[in-house]
Short mmCIF file of C-alpha atoms in Angstrom, two decimals:
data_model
loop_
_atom_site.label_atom_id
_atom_site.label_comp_id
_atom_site.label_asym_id
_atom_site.label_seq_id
_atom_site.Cartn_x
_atom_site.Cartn_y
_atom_site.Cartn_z
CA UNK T 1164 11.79 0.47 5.47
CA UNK T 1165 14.12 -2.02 6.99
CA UNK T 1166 12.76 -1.48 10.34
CA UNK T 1167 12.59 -5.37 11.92
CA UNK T 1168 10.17 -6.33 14.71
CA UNK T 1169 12.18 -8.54 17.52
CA UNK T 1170 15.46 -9.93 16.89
CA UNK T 1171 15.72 -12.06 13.77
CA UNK T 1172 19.21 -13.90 13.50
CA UNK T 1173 21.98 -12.39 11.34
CA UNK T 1174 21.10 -15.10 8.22
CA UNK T 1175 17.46 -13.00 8.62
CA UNK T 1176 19.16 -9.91 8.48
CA UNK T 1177 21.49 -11.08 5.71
CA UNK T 1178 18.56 -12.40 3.36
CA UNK T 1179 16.68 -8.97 4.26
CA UNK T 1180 19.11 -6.92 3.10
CA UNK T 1181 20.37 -8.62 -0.21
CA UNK T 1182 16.51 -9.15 -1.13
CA UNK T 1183 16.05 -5.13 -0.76
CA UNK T 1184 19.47 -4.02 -1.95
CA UNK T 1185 17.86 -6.80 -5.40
CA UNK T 1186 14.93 -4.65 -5.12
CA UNK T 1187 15.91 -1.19 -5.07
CA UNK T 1188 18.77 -1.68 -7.76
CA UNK T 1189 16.37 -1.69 -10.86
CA UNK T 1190 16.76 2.02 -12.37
CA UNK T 1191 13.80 3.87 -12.37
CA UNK T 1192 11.12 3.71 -14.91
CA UNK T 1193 9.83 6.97 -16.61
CA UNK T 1194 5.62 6.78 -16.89
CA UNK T 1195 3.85 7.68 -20.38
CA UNK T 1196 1.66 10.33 -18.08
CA UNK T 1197 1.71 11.90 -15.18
CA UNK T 1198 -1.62 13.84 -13.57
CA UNK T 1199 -2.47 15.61 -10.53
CA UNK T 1200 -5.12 15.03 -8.00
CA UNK T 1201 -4.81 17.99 -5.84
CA UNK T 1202 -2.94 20.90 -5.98
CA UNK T 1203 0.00 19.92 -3.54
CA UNK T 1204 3.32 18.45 -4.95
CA UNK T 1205 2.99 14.74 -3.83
CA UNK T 1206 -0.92 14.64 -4.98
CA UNK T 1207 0.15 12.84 -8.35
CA UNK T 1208 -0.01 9.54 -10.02
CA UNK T 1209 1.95 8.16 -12.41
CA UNK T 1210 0.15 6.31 -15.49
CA UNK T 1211 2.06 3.31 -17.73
CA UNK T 1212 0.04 1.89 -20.56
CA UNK T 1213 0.21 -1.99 -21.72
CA UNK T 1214 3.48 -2.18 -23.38
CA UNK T 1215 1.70 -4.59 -26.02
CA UNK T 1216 -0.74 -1.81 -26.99
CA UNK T 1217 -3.61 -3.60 -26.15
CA UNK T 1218 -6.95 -1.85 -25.29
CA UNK T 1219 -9.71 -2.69 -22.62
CA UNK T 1220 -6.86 -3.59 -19.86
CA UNK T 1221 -7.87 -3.63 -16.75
CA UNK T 1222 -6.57 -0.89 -14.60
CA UNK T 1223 -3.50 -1.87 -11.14
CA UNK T 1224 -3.76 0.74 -8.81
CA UNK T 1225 -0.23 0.69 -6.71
CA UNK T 1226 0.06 2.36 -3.63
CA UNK T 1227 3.83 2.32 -2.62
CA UNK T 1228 5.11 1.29 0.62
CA UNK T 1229 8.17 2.82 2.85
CA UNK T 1230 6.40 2.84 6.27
CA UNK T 1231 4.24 6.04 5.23
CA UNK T 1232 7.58 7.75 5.32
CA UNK T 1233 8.64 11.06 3.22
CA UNK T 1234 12.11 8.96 2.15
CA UNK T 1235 10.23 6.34 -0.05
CA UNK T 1236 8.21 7.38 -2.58
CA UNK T 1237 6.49 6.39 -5.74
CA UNK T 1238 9.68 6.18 -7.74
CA UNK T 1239 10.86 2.62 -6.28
CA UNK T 1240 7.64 1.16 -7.18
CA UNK T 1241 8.33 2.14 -11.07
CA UNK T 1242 9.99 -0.41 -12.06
CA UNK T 1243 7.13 -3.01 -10.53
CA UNK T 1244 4.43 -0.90 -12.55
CA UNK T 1245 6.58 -1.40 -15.56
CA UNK T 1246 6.62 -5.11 -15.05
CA UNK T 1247 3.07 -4.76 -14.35
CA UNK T 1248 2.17 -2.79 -18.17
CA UNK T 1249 4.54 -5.42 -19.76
CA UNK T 1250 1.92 -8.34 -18.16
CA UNK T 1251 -0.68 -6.65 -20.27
CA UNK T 1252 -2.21 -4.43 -17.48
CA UNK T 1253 -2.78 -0.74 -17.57
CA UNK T 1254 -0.97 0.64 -14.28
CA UNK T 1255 -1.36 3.68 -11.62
CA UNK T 1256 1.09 4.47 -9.42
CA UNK T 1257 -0.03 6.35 -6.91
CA UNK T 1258 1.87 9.23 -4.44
CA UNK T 1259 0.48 10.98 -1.26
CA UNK T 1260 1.69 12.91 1.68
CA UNK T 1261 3.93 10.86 4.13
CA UNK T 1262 5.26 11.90 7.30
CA UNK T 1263 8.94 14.24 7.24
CA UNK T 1264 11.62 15.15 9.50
CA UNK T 1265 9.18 18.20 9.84
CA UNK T 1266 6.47 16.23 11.59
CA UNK T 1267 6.43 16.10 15.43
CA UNK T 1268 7.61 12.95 16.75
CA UNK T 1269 4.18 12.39 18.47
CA UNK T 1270 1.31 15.37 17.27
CA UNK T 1271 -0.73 15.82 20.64
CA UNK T 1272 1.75 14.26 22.54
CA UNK T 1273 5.43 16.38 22.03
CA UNK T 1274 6.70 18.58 19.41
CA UNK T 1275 9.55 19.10 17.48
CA UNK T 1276 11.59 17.78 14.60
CA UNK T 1277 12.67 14.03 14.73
CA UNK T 1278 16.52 14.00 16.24
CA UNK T 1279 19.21 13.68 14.69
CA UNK T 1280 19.28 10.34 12.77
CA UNK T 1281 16.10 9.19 14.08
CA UNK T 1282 13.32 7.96 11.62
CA UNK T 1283 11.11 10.40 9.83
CA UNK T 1284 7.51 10.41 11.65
CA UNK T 1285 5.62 7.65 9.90
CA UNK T 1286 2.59 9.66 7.82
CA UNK T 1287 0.58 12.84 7.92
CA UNK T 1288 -2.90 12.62 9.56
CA UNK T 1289 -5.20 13.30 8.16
CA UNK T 1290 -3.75 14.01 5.09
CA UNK T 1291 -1.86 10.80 4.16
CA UNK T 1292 -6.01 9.59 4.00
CA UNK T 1293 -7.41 12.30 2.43
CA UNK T 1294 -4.96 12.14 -0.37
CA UNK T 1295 -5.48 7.93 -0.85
CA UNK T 1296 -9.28 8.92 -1.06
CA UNK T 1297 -8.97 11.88 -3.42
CA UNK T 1298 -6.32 9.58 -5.76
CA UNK T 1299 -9.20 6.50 -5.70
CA UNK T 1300 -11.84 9.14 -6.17
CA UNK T 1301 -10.22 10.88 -9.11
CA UNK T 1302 -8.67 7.42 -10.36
CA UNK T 1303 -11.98 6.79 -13.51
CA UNK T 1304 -11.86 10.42 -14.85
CA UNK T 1305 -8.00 10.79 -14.35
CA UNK T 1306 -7.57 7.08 -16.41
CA UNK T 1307 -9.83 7.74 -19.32
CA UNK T 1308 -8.36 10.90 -19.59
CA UNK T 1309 -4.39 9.80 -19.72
CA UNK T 1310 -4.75 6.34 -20.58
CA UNK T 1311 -7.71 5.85 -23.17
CA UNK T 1312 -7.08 1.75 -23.95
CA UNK T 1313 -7.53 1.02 -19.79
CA UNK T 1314 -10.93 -0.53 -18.49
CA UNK T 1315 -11.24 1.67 -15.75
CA UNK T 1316 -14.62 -0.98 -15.31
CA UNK T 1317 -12.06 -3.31 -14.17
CA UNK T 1318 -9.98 -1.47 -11.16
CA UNK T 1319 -7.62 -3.73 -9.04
CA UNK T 1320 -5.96 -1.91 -5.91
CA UNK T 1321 -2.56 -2.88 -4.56
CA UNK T 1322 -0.20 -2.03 -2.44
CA UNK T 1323 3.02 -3.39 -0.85
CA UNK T 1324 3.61 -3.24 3.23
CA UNK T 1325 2.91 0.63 4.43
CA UNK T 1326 0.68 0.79 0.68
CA UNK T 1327 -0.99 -2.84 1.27
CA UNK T 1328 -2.42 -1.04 4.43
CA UNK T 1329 -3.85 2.02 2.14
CA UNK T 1330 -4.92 -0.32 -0.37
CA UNK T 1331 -6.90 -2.43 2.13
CA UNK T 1332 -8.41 0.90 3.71
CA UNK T 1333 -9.29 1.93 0.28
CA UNK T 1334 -11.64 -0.76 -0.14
CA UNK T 1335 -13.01 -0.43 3.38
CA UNK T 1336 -14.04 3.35 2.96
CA UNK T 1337 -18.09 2.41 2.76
CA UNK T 1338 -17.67 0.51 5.96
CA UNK T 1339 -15.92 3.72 8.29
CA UNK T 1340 -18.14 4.38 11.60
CA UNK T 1341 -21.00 7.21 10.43
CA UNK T 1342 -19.80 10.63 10.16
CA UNK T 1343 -15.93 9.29 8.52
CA UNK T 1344 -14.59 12.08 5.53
CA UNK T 1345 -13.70 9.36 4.06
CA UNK T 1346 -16.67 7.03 4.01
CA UNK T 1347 -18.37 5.75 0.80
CA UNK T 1348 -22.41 5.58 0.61
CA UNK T 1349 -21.65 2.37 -1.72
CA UNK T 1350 -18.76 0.08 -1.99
CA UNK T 1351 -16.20 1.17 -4.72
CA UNK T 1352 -16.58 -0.19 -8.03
CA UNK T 1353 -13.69 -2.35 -7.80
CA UNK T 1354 -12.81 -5.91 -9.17
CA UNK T 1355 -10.52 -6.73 -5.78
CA UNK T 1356 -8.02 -5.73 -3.62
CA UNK T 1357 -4.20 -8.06 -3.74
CA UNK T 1358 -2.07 -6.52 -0.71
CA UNK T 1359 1.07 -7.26 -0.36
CA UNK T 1360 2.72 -8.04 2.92
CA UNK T 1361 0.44 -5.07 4.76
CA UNK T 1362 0.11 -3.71 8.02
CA UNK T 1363 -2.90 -4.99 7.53
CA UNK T 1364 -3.59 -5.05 11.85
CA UNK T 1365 -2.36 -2.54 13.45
CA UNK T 1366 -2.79 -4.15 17.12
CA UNK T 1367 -1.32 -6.88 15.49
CA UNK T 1368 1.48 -4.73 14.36
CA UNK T 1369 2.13 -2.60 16.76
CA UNK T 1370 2.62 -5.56 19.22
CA UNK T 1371 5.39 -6.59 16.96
CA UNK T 1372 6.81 -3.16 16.57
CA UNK T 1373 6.64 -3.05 12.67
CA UNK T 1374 8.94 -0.42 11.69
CA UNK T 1375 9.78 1.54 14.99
CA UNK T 1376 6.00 2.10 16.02
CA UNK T 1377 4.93 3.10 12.71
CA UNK T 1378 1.63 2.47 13.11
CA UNK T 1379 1.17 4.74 16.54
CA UNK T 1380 2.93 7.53 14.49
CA UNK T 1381 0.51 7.52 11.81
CA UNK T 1382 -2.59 8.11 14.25
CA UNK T 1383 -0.52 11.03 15.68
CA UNK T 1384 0.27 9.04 19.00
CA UNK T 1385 -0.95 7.08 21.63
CA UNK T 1386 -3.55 9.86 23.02
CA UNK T 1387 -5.40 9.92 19.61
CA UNK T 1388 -4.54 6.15 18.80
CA UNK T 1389 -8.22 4.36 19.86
CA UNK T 1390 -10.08 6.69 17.89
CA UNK T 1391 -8.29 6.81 15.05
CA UNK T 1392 -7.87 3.25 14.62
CA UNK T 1393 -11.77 2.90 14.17
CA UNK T 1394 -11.36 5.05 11.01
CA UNK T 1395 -7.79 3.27 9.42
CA UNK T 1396 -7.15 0.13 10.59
CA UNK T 1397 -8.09 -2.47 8.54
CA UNK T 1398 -8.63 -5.40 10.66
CA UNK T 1399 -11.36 -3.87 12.11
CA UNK T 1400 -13.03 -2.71 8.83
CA UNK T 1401 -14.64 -6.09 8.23
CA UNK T 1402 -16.49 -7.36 5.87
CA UNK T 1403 -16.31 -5.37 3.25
CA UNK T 1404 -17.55 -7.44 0.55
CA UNK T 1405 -14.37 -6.59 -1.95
CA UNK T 1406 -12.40 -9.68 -3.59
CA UNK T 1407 -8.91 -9.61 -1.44
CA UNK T 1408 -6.23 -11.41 -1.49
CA UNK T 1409 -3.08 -10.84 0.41
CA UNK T 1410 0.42 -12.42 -0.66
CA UNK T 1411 2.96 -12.83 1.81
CA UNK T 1412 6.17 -14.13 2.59
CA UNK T 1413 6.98 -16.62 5.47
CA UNK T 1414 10.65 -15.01 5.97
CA UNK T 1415 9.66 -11.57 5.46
CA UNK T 1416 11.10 -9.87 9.18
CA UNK T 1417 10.57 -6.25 7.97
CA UNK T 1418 6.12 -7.01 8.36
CA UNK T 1419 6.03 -10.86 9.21
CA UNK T 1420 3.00 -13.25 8.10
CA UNK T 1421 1.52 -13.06 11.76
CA UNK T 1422 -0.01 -9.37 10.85
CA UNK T 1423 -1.35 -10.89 7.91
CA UNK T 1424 -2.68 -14.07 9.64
CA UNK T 1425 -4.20 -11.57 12.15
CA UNK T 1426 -6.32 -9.74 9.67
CA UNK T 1427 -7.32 -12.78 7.70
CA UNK T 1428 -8.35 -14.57 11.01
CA UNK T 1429 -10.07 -11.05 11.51
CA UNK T 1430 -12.01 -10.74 8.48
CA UNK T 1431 -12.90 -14.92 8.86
CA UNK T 1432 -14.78 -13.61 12.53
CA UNK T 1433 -16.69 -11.32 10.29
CA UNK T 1434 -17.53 -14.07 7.77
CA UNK T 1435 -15.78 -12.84 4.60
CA UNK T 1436 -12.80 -15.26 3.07
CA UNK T 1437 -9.86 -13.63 2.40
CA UNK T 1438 -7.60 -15.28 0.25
CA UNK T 1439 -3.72 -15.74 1.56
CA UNK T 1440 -0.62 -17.18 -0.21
CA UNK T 1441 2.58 -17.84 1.87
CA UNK T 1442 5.69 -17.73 -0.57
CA UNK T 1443 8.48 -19.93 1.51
CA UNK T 1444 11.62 -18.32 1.30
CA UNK T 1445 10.52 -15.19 0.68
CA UNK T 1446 10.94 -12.18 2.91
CA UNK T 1447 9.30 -8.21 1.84
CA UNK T 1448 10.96 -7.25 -1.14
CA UNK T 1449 10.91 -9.66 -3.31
CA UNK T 1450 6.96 -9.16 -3.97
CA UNK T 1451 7.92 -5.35 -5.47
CA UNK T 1452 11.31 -7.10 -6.98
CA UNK T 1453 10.63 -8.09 -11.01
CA UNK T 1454 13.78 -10.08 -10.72
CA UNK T 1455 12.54 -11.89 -8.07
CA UNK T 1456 9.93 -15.26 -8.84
CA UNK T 1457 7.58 -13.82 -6.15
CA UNK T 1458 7.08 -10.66 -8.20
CA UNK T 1459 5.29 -13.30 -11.35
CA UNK T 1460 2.97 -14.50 -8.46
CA UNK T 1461 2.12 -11.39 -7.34
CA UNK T 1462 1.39 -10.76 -11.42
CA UNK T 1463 -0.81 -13.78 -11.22
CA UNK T 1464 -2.75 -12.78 -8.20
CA UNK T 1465 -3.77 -9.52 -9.87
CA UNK T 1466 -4.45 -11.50 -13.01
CA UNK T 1467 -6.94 -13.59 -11.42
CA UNK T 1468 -9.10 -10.79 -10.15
CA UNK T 1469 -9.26 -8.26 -13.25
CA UNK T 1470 -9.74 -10.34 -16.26
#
């Protein structure tokens, strides 16, 4: 998740690993529910009610981040959901398939397990997709069900860097080219969309190298890259007429603020304002970090959209 496009100075470096090291050393928070999706292990979501017991909160769907690699999963996010139910919200914390060790490097272009020490392969396709869609699909039943109080009228998606992307694609699904699995006959019924320092343009990103080629991973490789873009990059699902807003930090070296700039730039072409707000000294982590001031504006961003 550390992954840095070019060659930031060792100060970058130095901030970039103190602000995750900040982030990752909150011990995990257990969820009031847990419910399945799907039948396979990582189809699952995590539910953590308002800790003040309030009633008609408005529902944070979180989609985690981790470069849509099997190492991260939903469990670093838990303490930002927690921090999230103690703001008053109702929070869902999402997991799907990433890519493993078990994934070829490049499907339809090699095969094999990832060497020694090397990166796992960056998502599953199609499944990490499916399973965001299934999760978003399921999300109103699956809500009532294990949190009763939440306003599942009221549904913000989020996601930080790999899970800004999903979260952005997730409110793109009605605009995916004719004949998508995923596409939506209707936008989804949801208040807005904050992202948090996405891959939010994958040419964007993978001109940068975000996280050792990521992005070409997740399409399966360069061979299938062209046509698979047209059904999961964001920056070329515009307009979609959802609320977004997109947080970002100007020192942040693991997905910098061009890639965001790109897809706001992106969606302005297609004449639909997205909002953006550039935290100074700030690099990636401290958005998921609820030690960290960026983490209350993040709160606030949210805030603005669901009540």
């Amino acid at each position: 998740m550390s992954d840095s496009p070019g060659f930031p100075d060792s100060a970058a470096r130095d901030r970039d690993e103190a602000e995750s090291a900040s982030a990752f050393a909150h011990p995990p928070v257990a969820p009031d529910a847990t419910a399945a999706y799907g039948d396979h292990p990582d189809q699952v979501v995590d539910f953590y009610a308002p800790r003040d017991g309030r009633t008609g909160a408005p529902l944070v769907v979180f989609l985690h981040g981790g470069a849509w690699r099997s190492r991260y999963d939903r469990v670093h996010a838990s303490p930002l959901a927690d921090f999230l139910a103690r703001r008053g919200f109702a929070v869902a914390n999402v997991e799907y398939r990433r890519g493993g060790d078990d994934i070829p490097q490049q499907r339809g272009g090699g095969s094999g397990p990832a060497p020694a020490g090397a990166d796992p392969v960056a998502g599953r396709w199609p499944e990490t997709f499916d399973d965001v869609a299934a999760a978003l699909d399921a999300m109103p039943v699956l809500a009532a069900r294990e949190l009763p109080g939440a306003d599942v009228r009221r549904i913000v998606v989020t996601g930080h860097s790999a899970g800004g992307h999903l979260a952005l694609w997730a409110a793109a699904r009605h605009v995916l080219p004719e004949g998508s699995p995923w596409r939506l006959p209707a936008p989804p019924q949801l208040r807005g969309v904050v992202a948090l320092a996405p891959i939010a343009d994958f040419a964007a990103a993978v001109r940068l190298g975000v996280c050792g080629g990521a992005v070409t991973q997740l399409l399966g490789g360069e061979a299938d890259f062209a046509d698979r873009a047209a059904h999961a990059d964001p920056g070329v699902l515009l307009p979609t007429g959802i609320a977004t807003a997109i947080v970002q930090g100007v020192d942040d070296i693991v997905v910098p603020q061009a890639v965001s700039e790109a897809y706001v730039d992106a969606a302005a072409l297609a004449g639909e304002t997205v909002g953006l707000t550039l935290l100074g000294g700030v690099g990636h982590f401290p958005l998921i970090d609820p030690a960290a001031d960026a983490c209350a504006v993040v709160a606030e961003e949210i805030t603005q959209l669901a009540w």
